[in-house]
Amino acid sequence: MSSALRIAIGTFGRVALLDMDRPLVKHAHAQCHVLLKVEGADTEFDVGGRRVALTDESAVLINAWEHHSYVHRADQPPTIILAMYIEPAWLGAFRGNWEASAGPDFFPRPGGAITPQIRRHVGETAEAMVQAPGDAATHERLIGRLMVSIIERLAPWRNVQPSLRVRAKATRPPDRRIARALALLREDPAGIASMDWLARECGLSRAHFFRLFEADTGISPRVYLNTQRVERAVQAVANETRSFSAISDDLGFSVPAHFSRFFHDHAGSSPSVFRDVSALRDSA
């Protein structure tokens, strides 16, 4: 069963060393997301409907709010993956225009070839997370070095900024009904009884609601809801001592087993293993 081997959390966002031997469902993240193979079998992800290989020579690159899933065949050996969820504001400290990683076009392609130097950086980052799980300063330095090398290699960083079309759309307020849906999803994801209920709250039929929502956000309302839930779940599991039952209730799951399955399908690890590994950060 897939599990987390190490977790690093900081102002950079989150980086997980995951031992993967099962698929992950379609989901999205608010952060810039980079996936790198550490060891094991070559594998692949579905990014926006495109199959993208993850190998010793290639990375998977996922823009903020881009839906993706992990594709793992039943007969395939496991793969250890360095999964990076990087905050755009933190990247902006390296170069101001790197805050554009919050937008949809930061990485022009969902994958790309990595250099031997990047490959060494991946190994050194993973090794530091395993050998010194509490050394937050070293982790952040190595994660920064790795992200700089990835972006300089695989993003048009010298002139990166959203296109005029994207900027025009970003400055145009969303449909007021979709704006209401987004507010409800962000403020109280546990209070969303169903997608039909949410559509009615916005004064729309289900079909019209889904069309408008995807036109404004690029993802379905269900994926957006699950993004809100999993980010809250990850923070609670990693940083709090509350029971998983209490966290499950807060996030609107009817029984804790549903929460555990949801967490595993989205974060690549059971909540209990994720919490145990997160606790290793206090070992410095």
mmCIF file of N, CA, C and O in Angstrom, residues 102-193:
data_model
loop_
_atom_site.group_PDB
_atom_site.id
_atom_site.type_symbol
_atom_site.label_atom_id
_atom_site.label_comp_id
_atom_site.label_asym_id
_atom_site.label_seq_id
_atom_site.Cartn_x
_atom_site.Cartn_y
_atom_site.Cartn_z
ATOM 1 N N ALA A 102 1.375 30.727 -9.762
ATOM 2 C CA ALA A 102 -0.003 30.577 -9.294
ATOM 3 C C ALA A 102 -0.977 30.490 -10.454
ATOM 4 O O ALA A 102 -2.162 30.182 -10.252
ATOM 5 N N GLY A 103 -0.513 30.758 -11.674
ATOM 6 C CA GLY A 103 -1.387 30.767 -12.842
ATOM 7 C C GLY A 103 -1.308 29.497 -13.656
ATOM 8 O O GLY A 103 -0.529 28.586 -13.359
ATOM 9 N N PRO A 104 -2.084 29.433 -14.732
ATOM 10 C CA PRO A 104 -2.219 28.189 -15.487
ATOM 11 C C PRO A 104 -1.131 27.903 -16.502
ATOM 12 O O PRO A 104 -1.057 26.798 -17.018
ATOM 13 N N ASP A 105 -0.266 28.863 -16.837
ATOM 14 C CA ASP A 105 0.677 28.675 -17.941
ATOM 15 C C ASP A 105 2.137 28.743 -17.522
ATOM 16 O O ASP A 105 3.006 28.957 -18.360
ATOM 17 N N PHE A 106 2.414 28.580 -16.246
ATOM 18 C CA PHE A 106 3.799 28.702 -15.787
ATOM 19 C C PHE A 106 4.678 27.643 -16.448
ATOM 20 O O PHE A 106 5.750 27.947 -16.974
ATOM 21 N N PHE A 107 4.246 26.387 -16.402
ATOM 22 C CA PHE A 107 4.919 25.329 -17.143
ATOM 23 C C PHE A 107 4.186 25.160 -18.473
ATOM 24 O O PHE A 107 3.007 24.801 -18.483
ATOM 25 N N PRO A 108 4.845 25.406 -19.598
ATOM 26 C CA PRO A 108 4.154 25.317 -20.881
ATOM 27 C C PRO A 108 3.803 23.891 -21.288
ATOM 28 O O PRO A 108 2.910 23.671 -22.100
ATOM 29 N N ARG A 109 4.506 22.914 -20.731
ATOM 30 C CA ARG A 109 4.248 21.500 -21.033
ATOM 31 C C ARG A 109 4.172 20.718 -19.723
ATOM 32 O O ARG A 109 4.827 21.090 -18.741
ATOM 33 N N PRO A 110 3.441 19.614 -19.705
ATOM 34 C CA PRO A 110 3.271 18.860 -18.460
ATOM 35 C C PRO A 110 4.433 17.938 -18.104
ATOM 36 O O PRO A 110 4.358 17.220 -17.112
ATOM 37 N N GLY A 111 5.483 17.979 -18.891
ATOM 38 C CA GLY A 111 6.642 17.159 -18.589
ATOM 39 C C GLY A 111 7.849 17.676 -19.335
ATOM 40 O O GLY A 111 7.729 18.483 -20.263
ATOM 41 N N GLY A 112 9.022 17.216 -18.916
ATOM 42 C CA GLY A 112 10.226 17.641 -19.604
ATOM 43 C C GLY A 112 11.440 16.882 -19.136
ATOM 44 O O GLY A 112 11.448 16.280 -18.052
ATOM 45 N N ALA A 113 12.484 16.902 -19.972
ATOM 46 C CA ALA A 113 13.724 16.191 -19.662
ATOM 47 C C ALA A 113 14.512 16.937 -18.599
ATOM 48 O O ALA A 113 14.612 18.162 -18.634
ATOM 49 N N ILE A 114 15.053 16.186 -17.651
ATOM 50 C CA ILE A 114 15.879 16.785 -16.608
ATOM 51 C C ILE A 114 17.349 16.507 -16.892
ATOM 52 O O ILE A 114 17.695 15.564 -17.603
ATOM 53 N N THR A 115 18.211 17.339 -16.333
ATOM 54 C CA THR A 115 19.655 17.199 -16.533
ATOM 55 C C THR A 115 20.250 16.279 -15.463
ATOM 56 O O THR A 115 19.631 16.025 -14.418
ATOM 57 N N PRO A 116 21.471 15.787 -15.683
ATOM 58 C CA PRO A 116 22.156 15.023 -14.625
ATOM 59 C C PRO A 116 22.286 15.822 -13.327
ATOM 60 O O PRO A 116 22.193 15.257 -12.232
ATOM 61 N N GLN A 117 22.469 17.136 -13.435
ATOM 62 C CA GLN A 117 22.561 17.962 -12.227
ATOM 63 C C GLN A 117 21.241 17.950 -11.457
ATOM 64 O O GLN A 117 21.231 17.811 -10.224
ATOM 65 N N ILE A 118 20.123 18.091 -12.161
ATOM 66 C CA ILE A 118 18.814 18.033 -11.490
ATOM 67 C C ILE A 118 18.636 16.665 -10.842
ATOM 68 O O ILE A 118 18.148 16.558 -9.715
ATOM 69 N N ARG A 119 19.053 15.630 -11.547
ATOM 70 C CA ARG A 119 18.941 14.276 -11.005
ATOM 71 C C ARG A 119 19.716 14.158 -9.692
ATOM 72 O O ARG A 119 19.238 13.552 -8.731
ATOM 73 N N ARG A 120 20.925 14.734 -9.639
ATOM 74 C CA ARG A 120 21.702 14.717 -8.394
ATOM 75 C C ARG A 120 20.982 15.500 -7.297
ATOM 76 O O ARG A 120 20.954 15.075 -6.134
ATOM 77 N N HIS A 121 20.397 16.643 -7.646
ATOM 78 C CA HIS A 121 19.667 17.441 -6.668
ATOM 79 C C HIS A 121 18.483 16.677 -6.094
ATOM 80 O O HIS A 121 18.182 16.782 -4.903
ATOM 81 N N VAL A 122 17.799 15.911 -6.933
ATOM 82 C CA VAL A 122 16.681 15.089 -6.460
ATOM 83 C C VAL A 122 17.182 14.088 -5.420
ATOM 84 O O VAL A 122 16.608 13.955 -4.327
ATOM 85 N N GLY A 123 18.253 13.379 -5.752
ATOM 86 C CA GLY A 123 18.785 12.385 -4.830
ATOM 87 C C GLY A 123 19.252 12.995 -3.523
ATOM 88 O O GLY A 123 19.014 12.433 -2.439
ATOM 89 N N GLU A 124 19.910 14.149 -3.592
ATOM 90 C CA GLU A 124 20.410 14.791 -2.380
ATOM 91 C C GLU A 124 19.267 15.307 -1.505
ATOM 92 O O GLU A 124 19.337 15.223 -0.268
ATOM 93 N N THR A 125 18.210 15.805 -2.126
ATOM 94 C CA THR A 125 17.052 16.276 -1.355
ATOM 95 C C THR A 125 16.362 15.110 -0.661
ATOM 96 O O THR A 125 16.045 15.170 0.535
ATOM 97 N N ALA A 126 16.134 14.024 -1.408
ATOM 98 C CA ALA A 126 15.494 12.847 -0.818
ATOM 99 C C ALA A 126 16.353 12.255 0.301
ATOM 100 O O ALA A 126 15.837 11.861 1.357
ATOM 101 N N GLU A 127 17.650 12.195 0.081
ATOM 102 C CA GLU A 127 18.564 11.641 1.099
ATOM 103 C C GLU A 127 18.527 12.474 2.373
ATOM 104 O O GLU A 127 18.493 11.932 3.484
ATOM 105 N N ALA A 128 18.516 13.803 2.239
ATOM 106 C CA ALA A 128 18.475 14.665 3.416
ATOM 107 C C ALA A 128 17.167 14.493 4.178
ATOM 108 O O ALA A 128 17.156 14.501 5.418
ATOM 109 N N MET A 129 16.067 14.323 3.467
ATOM 110 C CA MET A 129 14.780 14.119 4.134
ATOM 111 C C MET A 129 14.764 12.808 4.920
ATOM 112 O O MET A 129 14.197 12.729 6.007
ATOM 113 N N VAL A 130 15.415 11.784 4.382
ATOM 114 C CA VAL A 130 15.445 10.484 5.060
ATOM 115 C C VAL A 130 16.409 10.503 6.232
ATOM 116 O O VAL A 130 16.091 10.050 7.342
ATOM 117 N N GLN A 131 17.610 11.030 6.019
ATOM 118 C CA GLN A 131 18.654 10.949 7.032
ATOM 119 C C GLN A 131 18.490 11.974 8.152
ATOM 120 O O GLN A 131 18.900 11.729 9.286
ATOM 121 N N ALA A 132 17.913 13.133 7.828
ATOM 122 C CA ALA A 132 17.766 14.195 8.832
ATOM 123 C C ALA A 132 16.365 14.802 8.726
ATOM 124 O O ALA A 132 16.211 15.945 8.286
ATOM 125 N N PRO A 133 15.349 14.054 9.122
ATOM 126 C CA PRO A 133 13.972 14.526 8.923
ATOM 127 C C PRO A 133 13.626 15.797 9.682
ATOM 128 O O PRO A 133 12.672 16.493 9.328
ATOM 129 N N GLY A 134 14.398 16.138 10.700
ATOM 130 C CA GLY A 134 14.118 17.349 11.466
ATOM 131 C C GLY A 134 14.927 18.562 11.056
ATOM 132 O O GLY A 134 14.770 19.638 11.643
ATOM 133 N N ASP A 135 15.773 18.432 10.049
ATOM 134 C CA ASP A 135 16.665 19.528 9.644
ATOM 135 C C ASP A 135 15.944 20.425 8.635
ATOM 136 O O ASP A 135 16.224 20.391 7.431
ATOM 137 N N ALA A 136 15.042 21.256 9.133
ATOM 138 C CA ALA A 136 14.190 22.068 8.265
ATOM 139 C C ALA A 136 14.988 23.041 7.409
ATOM 140 O O ALA A 136 14.661 23.282 6.243
ATOM 141 N N ALA A 137 16.056 23.618 7.967
ATOM 142 C CA ALA A 137 16.851 24.599 7.224
ATOM 143 C C ALA A 137 17.507 23.960 6.004
ATOM 144 O O ALA A 137 17.512 24.535 4.910
ATOM 145 N N THR A 138 18.074 22.769 6.196
ATOM 146 C CA THR A 138 18.697 22.073 5.066
ATOM 147 C C THR A 138 17.662 21.688 4.034
ATOM 148 O O THR A 138 17.882 21.828 2.821
ATOM 149 N N HIS A 139 16.517 21.203 4.487
ATOM 150 C CA HIS A 139 15.455 20.836 3.539
ATOM 151 C C HIS A 139 15.066 22.025 2.677
ATOM 152 O O HIS A 139 14.966 21.917 1.450
ATOM 153 N N GLU A 140 14.838 23.180 3.309
ATOM 154 C CA GLU A 140 14.412 24.347 2.538
ATOM 155 C C GLU A 140 15.492 24.778 1.549
ATOM 156 O O GLU A 140 15.179 25.150 0.412
ATOM 157 N N ARG A 141 16.743 24.729 1.972
ATOM 158 C CA ARG A 141 17.829 25.105 1.053
ATOM 159 C C ARG A 141 17.879 24.178 -0.152
ATOM 160 O O ARG A 141 17.986 24.631 -1.302
ATOM 161 N N LEU A 142 17.779 22.873 0.088
ATOM 162 C CA LEU A 142 17.854 21.907 -1.007
ATOM 163 C C LEU A 142 16.613 21.972 -1.897
ATOM 164 O O LEU A 142 16.720 21.838 -3.125
ATOM 165 N N ILE A 143 15.452 22.182 -1.288
ATOM 166 C CA ILE A 143 14.226 22.312 -2.079
ATOM 167 C C ILE A 143 14.305 23.552 -2.964
ATOM 168 O O ILE A 143 13.917 23.526 -4.139
ATOM 169 N N GLY A 144 14.824 24.652 -2.405
ATOM 170 C CA GLY A 144 14.996 25.858 -3.196
ATOM 171 C C GLY A 144 15.940 25.637 -4.365
ATOM 172 O O GLY A 144 15.669 26.040 -5.500
ATOM 173 N N ARG A 145 17.066 24.994 -4.104
ATOM 174 C CA ARG A 145 18.031 24.718 -5.172
ATOM 175 C C ARG A 145 17.403 23.854 -6.262
ATOM 176 O O ARG A 145 17.587 24.105 -7.462
ATOM 177 N N LEU A 146 16.654 22.847 -5.851
ATOM 178 C CA LEU A 146 16.022 21.953 -6.817
ATOM 179 C C LEU A 146 14.978 22.684 -7.651
ATOM 180 O O LEU A 146 14.926 22.537 -8.880
ATOM 181 N N MET A 147 14.131 23.497 -6.998
ATOM 182 C CA MET A 147 13.109 24.214 -7.745
ATOM 183 C C MET A 147 13.712 25.227 -8.703
ATOM 184 O O MET A 147 13.225 25.401 -9.825
ATOM 185 N N VAL A 148 14.775 25.909 -8.299
ATOM 186 C CA VAL A 148 15.440 26.856 -9.202
ATOM 187 C C VAL A 148 15.956 26.121 -10.438
ATOM 188 O O VAL A 148 15.770 26.581 -11.578
ATOM 189 N N SER A 149 16.577 24.972 -10.232
ATOM 190 C CA SER A 149 17.122 24.231 -11.378
ATOM 191 C C SER A 149 16.000 23.712 -12.283
ATOM 192 O O SER A 149 16.155 23.707 -13.513
ATOM 193 N N ILE A 150 14.872 23.299 -11.704
ATOM 194 C CA ILE A 150 13.733 22.830 -12.506
ATOM 195 C C ILE A 150 13.153 23.978 -13.319
ATOM 196 O O ILE A 150 12.901 23.862 -14.534
ATOM 197 N N ILE A 151 12.909 25.113 -12.670
ATOM 198 C CA ILE A 151 12.277 26.239 -13.356
ATOM 199 C C ILE A 151 13.188 26.802 -14.439
ATOM 200 O O ILE A 151 12.739 27.106 -15.557
ATOM 201 N N GLU A 152 14.472 26.949 -14.125
ATOM 202 C CA GLU A 152 15.389 27.486 -15.132
ATOM 203 C C GLU A 152 15.507 26.559 -16.338
ATOM 204 O O GLU A 152 15.742 27.020 -17.464
ATOM 205 N N ARG A 153 15.297 25.276 -16.119
ATOM 206 C CA ARG A 153 15.381 24.312 -17.209
ATOM 207 C C ARG A 153 14.069 24.186 -17.982
ATOM 208 O O ARG A 153 14.078 24.089 -19.214
ATOM 209 N N LEU A 154 12.941 24.226 -17.279
ATOM 210 C CA LEU A 154 11.685 23.770 -17.888
ATOM 211 C C LEU A 154 10.573 24.816 -17.948
ATOM 212 O O LEU A 154 9.479 24.510 -18.413
ATOM 213 N N ALA A 155 10.822 26.018 -17.474
ATOM 214 C CA ALA A 155 9.820 27.090 -17.580
ATOM 215 C C ALA A 155 10.435 28.283 -18.305
ATOM 216 O O ALA A 155 11.640 28.537 -18.171
ATOM 217 N N PRO A 156 9.649 29.051 -19.071
ATOM 218 C CA PRO A 156 10.173 30.248 -19.753
ATOM 219 C C PRO A 156 10.302 31.404 -18.765
ATOM 220 O O PRO A 156 9.678 32.447 -18.883
ATOM 221 N N TRP A 157 11.173 31.221 -17.768
ATOM 222 C CA TRP A 157 11.165 32.088 -16.590
ATOM 223 C C TRP A 157 11.637 33.512 -16.874
ATOM 224 O O TRP A 157 11.294 34.437 -16.142
ATOM 225 N N ARG A 158 12.417 33.734 -17.923
ATOM 226 C CA ARG A 158 12.924 35.090 -18.162
ATOM 227 C C ARG A 158 11.817 36.080 -18.519
ATOM 228 O O ARG A 158 11.928 37.266 -18.250
ATOM 229 N N ASN A 159 10.771 35.582 -19.148
ATOM 230 C CA ASN A 159 9.668 36.475 -19.511
ATOM 231 C C ASN A 159 8.322 35.932 -19.068
ATOM 232 O O ASN A 159 7.292 36.284 -19.628
ATOM 233 N N VAL A 160 8.351 35.044 -18.063
ATOM 234 C CA VAL A 160 7.095 34.389 -17.685
ATOM 235 C C VAL A 160 6.140 35.385 -17.034
ATOM 236 O O VAL A 160 6.491 36.141 -16.138
ATOM 237 N N GLN A 161 4.942 35.392 -17.574
ATOM 238 C CA GLN A 161 3.826 36.107 -16.978
ATOM 239 C C GLN A 161 2.586 35.606 -17.690
ATOM 240 O O GLN A 161 2.675 35.114 -18.822
ATOM 241 N N PRO A 162 1.445 35.692 -17.067
ATOM 242 C CA PRO A 162 0.248 35.219 -17.750
ATOM 243 C C PRO A 162 0.027 35.979 -19.053
ATOM 244 O O PRO A 162 0.373 37.155 -19.179
ATOM 245 N N SER A 163 -0.549 35.302 -20.039
ATOM 246 C CA SER A 163 -0.852 35.942 -21.308
ATOM 247 C C SER A 163 -1.893 37.043 -21.114
ATOM 248 O O SER A 163 -2.568 37.119 -20.084
ATOM 249 N N LEU A 164 -2.015 37.905 -22.121
ATOM 250 C CA LEU A 164 -3.028 38.965 -22.055
ATOM 251 C C LEU A 164 -4.420 38.369 -21.863
ATOM 252 O O LEU A 164 -5.251 38.907 -21.146
ATOM 253 N N ARG A 165 -4.672 37.233 -22.518
ATOM 254 C CA ARG A 165 -5.984 36.600 -22.386
ATOM 255 C C ARG A 165 -6.225 36.157 -20.949
ATOM 256 O O ARG A 165 -7.291 36.371 -20.373
ATOM 257 N N VAL A 166 -5.184 35.537 -20.354
ATOM 258 C CA VAL A 166 -5.318 35.065 -18.978
ATOM 259 C C VAL A 166 -5.460 36.235 -18.017
ATOM 260 O O VAL A 166 -6.281 36.217 -17.097
ATOM 261 N N ARG A 167 -4.654 37.301 -18.231
ATOM 262 C CA ARG A 167 -4.737 38.451 -17.337
ATOM 263 C C ARG A 167 -6.075 39.163 -17.447
ATOM 264 O O ARG A 167 -6.632 39.632 -16.461
ATOM 265 N N ALA A 168 -6.598 39.239 -18.665
ATOM 266 C CA ALA A 168 -7.906 39.868 -18.849
ATOM 267 C C ALA A 168 -8.985 39.073 -18.130
ATOM 268 O O ALA A 168 -9.870 39.635 -17.472
ATOM 269 N N LYS A 169 -8.884 37.746 -18.217
ATOM 270 C CA LYS A 169 -9.855 36.896 -17.534
ATOM 271 C C LYS A 169 -9.710 37.012 -16.031
ATOM 272 O O LYS A 169 -10.702 37.039 -15.281
ATOM 273 N N ALA A 170 -8.444 37.104 -15.551
ATOM 274 C CA ALA A 170 -8.207 37.178 -14.108
ATOM 275 C C ALA A 170 -8.743 38.465 -13.505
ATOM 276 O O ALA A 170 -9.150 38.501 -12.344
ATOM 277 N N THR A 171 -8.715 39.547 -14.283
ATOM 278 C CA THR A 171 -9.194 40.828 -13.758
ATOM 279 C C THR A 171 -10.692 41.006 -13.954
ATOM 280 O O THR A 171 -11.266 41.957 -13.429
ATOM 281 N N ARG A 172 -11.300 40.085 -14.689
ATOM 282 C CA ARG A 172 -12.751 40.125 -14.849
ATOM 283 C C ARG A 172 -13.378 39.280 -13.750
ATOM 284 O O ARG A 172 -13.018 38.111 -13.590
ATOM 285 N N PRO A 173 -14.275 39.822 -12.973
ATOM 286 C CA PRO A 173 -14.862 39.027 -11.894
ATOM 287 C C PRO A 173 -15.631 37.834 -12.457
ATOM 288 O O PRO A 173 -16.215 37.913 -13.539
ATOM 289 N N PRO A 174 -15.596 36.714 -11.761
ATOM 290 C CA PRO A 174 -16.355 35.554 -12.239
ATOM 291 C C PRO A 174 -17.844 35.829 -12.190
ATOM 292 O O PRO A 174 -18.298 36.776 -11.547
ATOM 293 N N ASP A 175 -18.581 35.024 -12.893
ATOM 294 C CA ASP A 175 -20.037 35.078 -12.785
ATOM 295 C C ASP A 175 -20.415 35.119 -11.302
ATOM 296 O O ASP A 175 -19.877 34.365 -10.492
ATOM 297 N N ARG A 176 -21.313 36.016 -10.931
ATOM 298 C CA ARG A 176 -21.635 36.215 -9.508
ATOM 299 C C ARG A 176 -22.129 34.935 -8.854
ATOM 300 O O ARG A 176 -21.908 34.704 -7.664
ATOM 301 N N ARG A 177 -22.785 34.088 -9.637
ATOM 302 C CA ARG A 177 -23.282 32.828 -9.068
ATOM 303 C C ARG A 177 -22.131 31.868 -8.790
ATOM 304 O O ARG A 177 -22.127 31.159 -7.774
ATOM 305 N N ILE A 178 -21.135 31.867 -9.670
ATOM 306 C CA ILE A 178 -19.953 31.029 -9.435
ATOM 307 C C ILE A 178 -19.113 31.621 -8.312
ATOM 308 O O ILE A 178 -18.520 30.890 -7.509
ATOM 309 N N ALA A 179 -19.067 32.953 -8.221
ATOM 310 C CA ALA A 179 -18.358 33.587 -7.101
ATOM 311 C C ALA A 179 -18.969 33.154 -5.776
ATOM 312 O O ALA A 179 -18.250 32.913 -4.793
ATOM 313 N N ARG A 180 -20.303 33.042 -5.740
ATOM 314 C CA ARG A 180 -20.962 32.573 -4.510
ATOM 315 C C ARG A 180 -20.578 31.120 -4.220
ATOM 316 O O ARG A 180 -20.288 30.757 -3.081
ATOM 317 N N ALA A 181 -20.546 30.294 -5.255
ATOM 318 C CA ALA A 181 -20.160 28.890 -5.068
ATOM 319 C C ALA A 181 -18.741 28.783 -4.539
ATOM 320 O O ALA A 181 -18.463 28.007 -3.608
ATOM 321 N N LEU A 182 -17.815 29.567 -5.101
ATOM 322 C CA LEU A 182 -16.426 29.529 -4.647
ATOM 323 C C LEU A 182 -16.318 29.948 -3.185
ATOM 324 O O LEU A 182 -15.556 29.344 -2.404
ATOM 325 N N ALA A 183 -17.072 30.970 -2.805
ATOM 326 C CA ALA A 183 -17.042 31.416 -1.413
ATOM 327 C C ALA A 183 -17.547 30.327 -0.480
ATOM 328 O O ALA A 183 -16.955 30.067 0.578
ATOM 329 N N LEU A 184 -18.643 29.655 -0.851
ATOM 330 C CA LEU A 184 -19.187 28.575 -0.022
ATOM 331 C C LEU A 184 -18.186 27.414 0.082
ATOM 332 O O LEU A 184 -17.992 26.840 1.160
ATOM 333 N N LEU A 185 -17.540 27.077 -1.016
ATOM 334 C CA LEU A 185 -16.586 25.966 -1.021
ATOM 335 C C LEU A 185 -15.364 26.270 -0.173
ATOM 336 O O LEU A 185 -14.846 25.393 0.521
ATOM 337 N N ARG A 186 -14.913 27.518 -0.212
ATOM 338 C CA ARG A 186 -13.726 27.885 0.567
ATOM 339 C C ARG A 186 -14.038 28.029 2.054
ATOM 340 O O ARG A 186 -13.253 27.632 2.906
ATOM 341 N N GLU A 187 -15.187 28.632 2.357
ATOM 342 C CA GLU A 187 -15.493 28.951 3.752
ATOM 343 C C GLU A 187 -15.911 27.730 4.563
ATOM 344 O O GLU A 187 -15.564 27.622 5.741
ATOM 345 N N ASP A 188 -16.649 26.818 3.947
ATOM 346 C CA ASP A 188 -17.167 25.686 4.723
ATOM 347 C C ASP A 188 -17.337 24.461 3.836
ATOM 348 O O ASP A 188 -18.461 24.091 3.483
ATOM 349 N N PRO A 189 -16.223 23.825 3.442
ATOM 350 C CA PRO A 189 -16.365 22.649 2.573
ATOM 351 C C PRO A 189 -17.186 21.531 3.205
ATOM 352 O O PRO A 189 -17.857 20.782 2.496
ATOM 353 N N ALA A 190 -17.170 21.443 4.530
ATOM 354 C CA ALA A 190 -17.968 20.403 5.190
ATOM 355 C C ALA A 190 -19.456 20.669 5.078
ATOM 356 O O ALA A 190 -20.280 19.747 5.215
ATOM 357 N N GLY A 191 -19.833 21.919 4.837
ATOM 358 C CA GLY A 191 -21.244 22.273 4.764
ATOM 359 C C GLY A 191 -21.868 22.065 3.401
ATOM 360 O O GLY A 191 -23.070 22.330 3.221
ATOM 361 N N ILE A 192 -21.094 21.593 2.428
ATOM 362 C CA ILE A 192 -21.625 21.367 1.082
ATOM 363 C C ILE A 192 -22.336 20.015 1.073
ATOM 364 O O ILE A 192 -21.701 18.965 1.032
ATOM 365 N N ALA A 193 -23.669 20.059 1.117
ATOM 366 C CA ALA A 193 -24.440 18.813 1.221
ATOM 367 C C ALA A 193 -24.304 17.954 -0.028
ATOM 368 O O ALA A 193 -24.214 16.724 0.057
#
